[in-house]
Amino acid sequence: MKTERNTADPALKAPTAAILRLSRRAGILRPRDLKREGVPRIYLQRMVQRGLLVKHGRGLYGLPDAEVTEHHSLAQVGKRIPNGVICLLSALRITA
């Protein structure tokens, strides 16, 4: 028999609050960022379904009301390739 979980349960609110806090701080969130907090990745999908997060691409999540600037795609690339280097024309566009 399947039992429904109480949404007022503090154990359910703690992971959601941790994810929202991380998302506000980082801007773009990856599932591996949750590992440090000890939060299961399934919470990302649940929060997207509830409208608390937006999926920007494969493995990239953010807040639905976050401001998207002209550098948003560079931030996504930076999240996917943390040790990458932005150079040439892309670097010139950022500094100009």
JSON list of C-alpha atoms in Angstrom, two decimals:
[
{"chain": "A", "resi": 1, "resn": "MET", "atom": "CA", "xyz": [0.00, 0.00, 0.00]},
{"chain": "A", "resi": 2, "resn": "LYS", "atom": "CA", "xyz": [1.37, 3.37, -1.03]},
{"chain": "A", "resi": 3, "resn": "THR", "atom": "CA", "xyz": [1.28, 6.11, 1.60]},
{"chain": "A", "resi": 4, "resn": "GLU", "atom": "CA", "xyz": [1.31, 9.80, 0.80]},
{"chain": "A", "resi": 5, "resn": "ARG", "atom": "CA", "xyz": [3.98, 11.94, 2.37]},
{"chain": "A", "resi": 6, "resn": "ASN", "atom": "CA", "xyz": [3.04, 15.03, 4.31]},
{"chain": "A", "resi": 7, "resn": "THR", "atom": "CA", "xyz": [4.32, 18.11, 2.47]},
{"chain": "A", "resi": 8, "resn": "ALA", "atom": "CA", "xyz": [4.51, 20.01, 5.78]},
{"chain": "A", "resi": 9, "resn": "ASP", "atom": "CA", "xyz": [7.13, 17.52, 6.99]},
{"chain": "A", "resi": 10, "resn": "PRO", "atom": "CA", "xyz": [10.34, 19.44, 7.88]},
{"chain": "A", "resi": 11, "resn": "ALA", "atom": "CA", "xyz": [12.44, 16.59, 6.46]},
{"chain": "A", "resi": 12, "resn": "LEU", "atom": "CA", "xyz": [11.00, 17.38, 3.01]},
{"chain": "A", "resi": 13, "resn": "LYS", "atom": "CA", "xyz": [11.47, 21.14, 3.35]},
{"chain": "A", "resi": 14, "resn": "ALA", "atom": "CA", "xyz": [15.15, 20.95, 4.34]},
{"chain": "A", "resi": 15, "resn": "PRO", "atom": "CA", "xyz": [16.42, 19.61, 0.97]},
{"chain": "A", "resi": 16, "resn": "THR", "atom": "CA", "xyz": [14.23, 22.07, -0.94]},
{"chain": "A", "resi": 17, "resn": "ALA", "atom": "CA", "xyz": [15.54, 24.98, 1.13]},
{"chain": "A", "resi": 18, "resn": "ALA", "atom": "CA", "xyz": [19.13, 23.80, 0.61]},
{"chain": "A", "resi": 19, "resn": "ILE", "atom": "CA", "xyz": [18.64, 23.61, -3.16]},
{"chain": "A", "resi": 20, "resn": "LEU", "atom": "CA", "xyz": [17.05, 27.06, -3.31]},
{"chain": "A", "resi": 21, "resn": "ARG", "atom": "CA", "xyz": [19.89, 28.50, -1.22]},
{"chain": "A", "resi": 22, "resn": "LEU", "atom": "CA", "xyz": [22.49, 26.93, -3.52]},
{"chain": "A", "resi": 23, "resn": "SER", "atom": "CA", "xyz": [20.63, 28.14, -6.59]},
{"chain": "A", "resi": 24, "resn": "ARG", "atom": "CA", "xyz": [20.48, 31.72, -5.34]},
{"chain": "A", "resi": 25, "resn": "ARG", "atom": "CA", "xyz": [24.18, 31.67, -4.53]},
{"chain": "A", "resi": 26, "resn": "ALA", "atom": "CA", "xyz": [25.46, 29.92, -7.68]},
{"chain": "A", "resi": 27, "resn": "GLY", "atom": "CA", "xyz": [22.90, 31.13, -10.23]},
{"chain": "A", "resi": 28, "resn": "ILE", "atom": "CA", "xyz": [23.13, 27.90, -12.21]},
{"chain": "A", "resi": 29, "resn": "LEU", "atom": "CA", "xyz": [22.99, 24.61, -10.38]},
{"chain": "A", "resi": 30, "resn": "ARG", "atom": "CA", "xyz": [24.25, 21.18, -11.41]},
{"chain": "A", "resi": 31, "resn": "PRO", "atom": "CA", "xyz": [23.24, 17.87, -9.84]},
{"chain": "A", "resi": 32, "resn": "ARG", "atom": "CA", "xyz": [26.80, 17.33, -8.59]},
{"chain": "A", "resi": 33, "resn": "ASP", "atom": "CA", "xyz": [26.46, 20.53, -6.52]},
{"chain": "A", "resi": 34, "resn": "LEU", "atom": "CA", "xyz": [23.90, 18.73, -4.37]},
{"chain": "A", "resi": 35, "resn": "LYS", "atom": "CA", "xyz": [26.33, 16.01, -3.40]},
{"chain": "A", "resi": 36, "resn": "ARG", "atom": "CA", "xyz": [28.19, 18.36, -1.04]},
{"chain": "A", "resi": 37, "resn": "GLU", "atom": "CA", "xyz": [24.92, 19.16, 0.73]},
{"chain": "A", "resi": 38, "resn": "GLY", "atom": "CA", "xyz": [23.88, 15.50, 0.92]},
{"chain": "A", "resi": 39, "resn": "VAL", "atom": "CA", "xyz": [20.68, 16.13, -1.06]},
{"chain": "A", "resi": 40, "resn": "PRO", "atom": "CA", "xyz": [19.47, 13.41, -3.48]},
{"chain": "A", "resi": 41, "resn": "ARG", "atom": "CA", "xyz": [19.31, 14.46, -7.14]},
{"chain": "A", "resi": 42, "resn": "ILE", "atom": "CA", "xyz": [15.65, 13.45, -7.43]},
{"chain": "A", "resi": 43, "resn": "TYR", "atom": "CA", "xyz": [14.75, 16.70, -5.65]},
{"chain": "A", "resi": 44, "resn": "LEU", "atom": "CA", "xyz": [15.79, 18.67, -8.74]},
{"chain": "A", "resi": 45, "resn": "GLN", "atom": "CA", "xyz": [13.20, 16.91, -10.89]},
{"chain": "A", "resi": 46, "resn": "ARG", "atom": "CA", "xyz": [10.53, 17.32, -8.22]},
{"chain": "A", "resi": 47, "resn": "MET", "atom": "CA", "xyz": [11.28, 21.02, -7.89]},
{"chain": "A", "resi": 48, "resn": "VAL", "atom": "CA", "xyz": [11.09, 21.49, -11.67]},
{"chain": "A", "resi": 49, "resn": "GLN", "atom": "CA", "xyz": [7.68, 19.79, -11.67]},
{"chain": "A", "resi": 50, "resn": "ARG", "atom": "CA", "xyz": [6.51, 22.11, -8.88]},
{"chain": "A", "resi": 51, "resn": "GLY", "atom": "CA", "xyz": [7.82, 25.19, -10.71]},
{"chain": "A", "resi": 52, "resn": "LEU", "atom": "CA", "xyz": [10.47, 26.04, -8.11]},
{"chain": "A", "resi": 53, "resn": "LEU", "atom": "CA", "xyz": [13.31, 25.46, -10.58]},
{"chain": "A", "resi": 54, "resn": "VAL", "atom": "CA", "xyz": [13.74, 25.69, -14.35]},
{"chain": "A", "resi": 55, "resn": "LYS", "atom": "CA", "xyz": [15.77, 23.21, -16.37]},
{"chain": "A", "resi": 56, "resn": "HIS", "atom": "CA", "xyz": [18.04, 25.24, -18.68]},
{"chain": "A", "resi": 57, "resn": "GLY", "atom": "CA", "xyz": [19.59, 22.24, -20.35]},
{"chain": "A", "resi": 58, "resn": "ARG", "atom": "CA", "xyz": [20.93, 18.81, -19.65]},
{"chain": "A", "resi": 59, "resn": "GLY", "atom": "CA", "xyz": [22.15, 18.94, -16.06]},
{"chain": "A", "resi": 60, "resn": "LEU", "atom": "CA", "xyz": [21.67, 22.69, -15.61]},
{"chain": "A", "resi": 61, "resn": "TYR", "atom": "CA", "xyz": [19.02, 24.19, -13.33]},
{"chain": "A", "resi": 62, "resn": "GLY", "atom": "CA", "xyz": [18.17, 27.66, -12.13]},
{"chain": "A", "resi": 63, "resn": "LEU", "atom": "CA", "xyz": [15.53, 29.76, -10.46]},
{"chain": "A", "resi": 64, "resn": "PRO", "atom": "CA", "xyz": [12.53, 30.64, -12.64]},
{"chain": "A", "resi": 65, "resn": "ASP", "atom": "CA", "xyz": [12.69, 34.34, -11.74]},
{"chain": "A", "resi": 66, "resn": "ALA", "atom": "CA", "xyz": [16.47, 34.68, -12.21]},
{"chain": "A", "resi": 67, "resn": "GLU", "atom": "CA", "xyz": [17.57, 37.45, -14.52]},
{"chain": "A", "resi": 68, "resn": "VAL", "atom": "CA", "xyz": [18.98, 36.11, -17.78]},
{"chain": "A", "resi": 69, "resn": "THR", "atom": "CA", "xyz": [21.70, 38.39, -19.11]},
{"chain": "A", "resi": 70, "resn": "GLU", "atom": "CA", "xyz": [23.71, 38.37, -22.32]},
{"chain": "A", "resi": 71, "resn": "HIS", "atom": "CA", "xyz": [26.36, 36.30, -20.50]},
{"chain": "A", "resi": 72, "resn": "HIS", "atom": "CA", "xyz": [23.97, 33.52, -19.49]},
{"chain": "A", "resi": 73, "resn": "SER", "atom": "CA", "xyz": [25.25, 31.09, -22.13]},
{"chain": "A", "resi": 74, "resn": "LEU", "atom": "CA", "xyz": [28.83, 31.70, -21.00]},
{"chain": "A", "resi": 75, "resn": "ALA", "atom": "CA", "xyz": [27.81, 30.97, -17.43]},
{"chain": "A", "resi": 76, "resn": "GLN", "atom": "CA", "xyz": [26.26, 27.69, -18.60]},
{"chain": "A", "resi": 77, "resn": "VAL", "atom": "CA", "xyz": [29.47, 26.75, -20.40]},
{"chain": "A", "resi": 78, "resn": "GLY", "atom": "CA", "xyz": [31.45, 27.66, -17.30]},
{"chain": "A", "resi": 79, "resn": "LYS", "atom": "CA", "xyz": [29.30, 25.33, -15.23]},
{"chain": "A", "resi": 80, "resn": "ARG", "atom": "CA", "xyz": [29.68, 22.47, -17.70]},
{"chain": "A", "resi": 81, "resn": "ILE", "atom": "CA", "xyz": [33.43, 22.94, -18.20]},
{"chain": "A", "resi": 82, "resn": "PRO", "atom": "CA", "xyz": [34.72, 24.38, -14.91]},
{"chain": "A", "resi": 83, "resn": "ASN", "atom": "CA", "xyz": [38.39, 24.52, -15.98]},
{"chain": "A", "resi": 84, "resn": "GLY", "atom": "CA", "xyz": [37.65, 25.82, -19.46]},
{"chain": "A", "resi": 85, "resn": "VAL", "atom": "CA", "xyz": [39.10, 29.05, -20.82]},
{"chain": "A", "resi": 86, "resn": "ILE", "atom": "CA", "xyz": [37.11, 31.69, -22.69]},
{"chain": "A", "resi": 87, "resn": "CYS", "atom": "CA", "xyz": [39.32, 33.21, -25.32]},
{"chain": "A", "resi": 88, "resn": "LEU", "atom": "CA", "xyz": [39.48, 35.06, -28.61]},
{"chain": "A", "resi": 89, "resn": "LEU", "atom": "CA", "xyz": [36.29, 36.77, -29.77]},
{"chain": "A", "resi": 90, "resn": "SER", "atom": "CA", "xyz": [34.22, 35.54, -26.84]},
{"chain": "A", "resi": 91, "resn": "ALA", "atom": "CA", "xyz": [36.66, 37.03, -24.36]},
{"chain": "A", "resi": 92, "resn": "LEU", "atom": "CA", "xyz": [36.75, 40.29, -26.28]},
{"chain": "A", "resi": 93, "resn": "ARG", "atom": "CA", "xyz": [32.97, 40.57, -26.19]},
{"chain": "A", "resi": 94, "resn": "ILE", "atom": "CA", "xyz": [32.92, 40.18, -22.41]},
{"chain": "A", "resi": 95, "resn": "THR", "atom": "CA", "xyz": [35.55, 42.84, -21.76]},
{"chain": "A", "resi": 96, "resn": "ALA", "atom": "CA", "xyz": [34.27, 45.34, -24.34]}
]
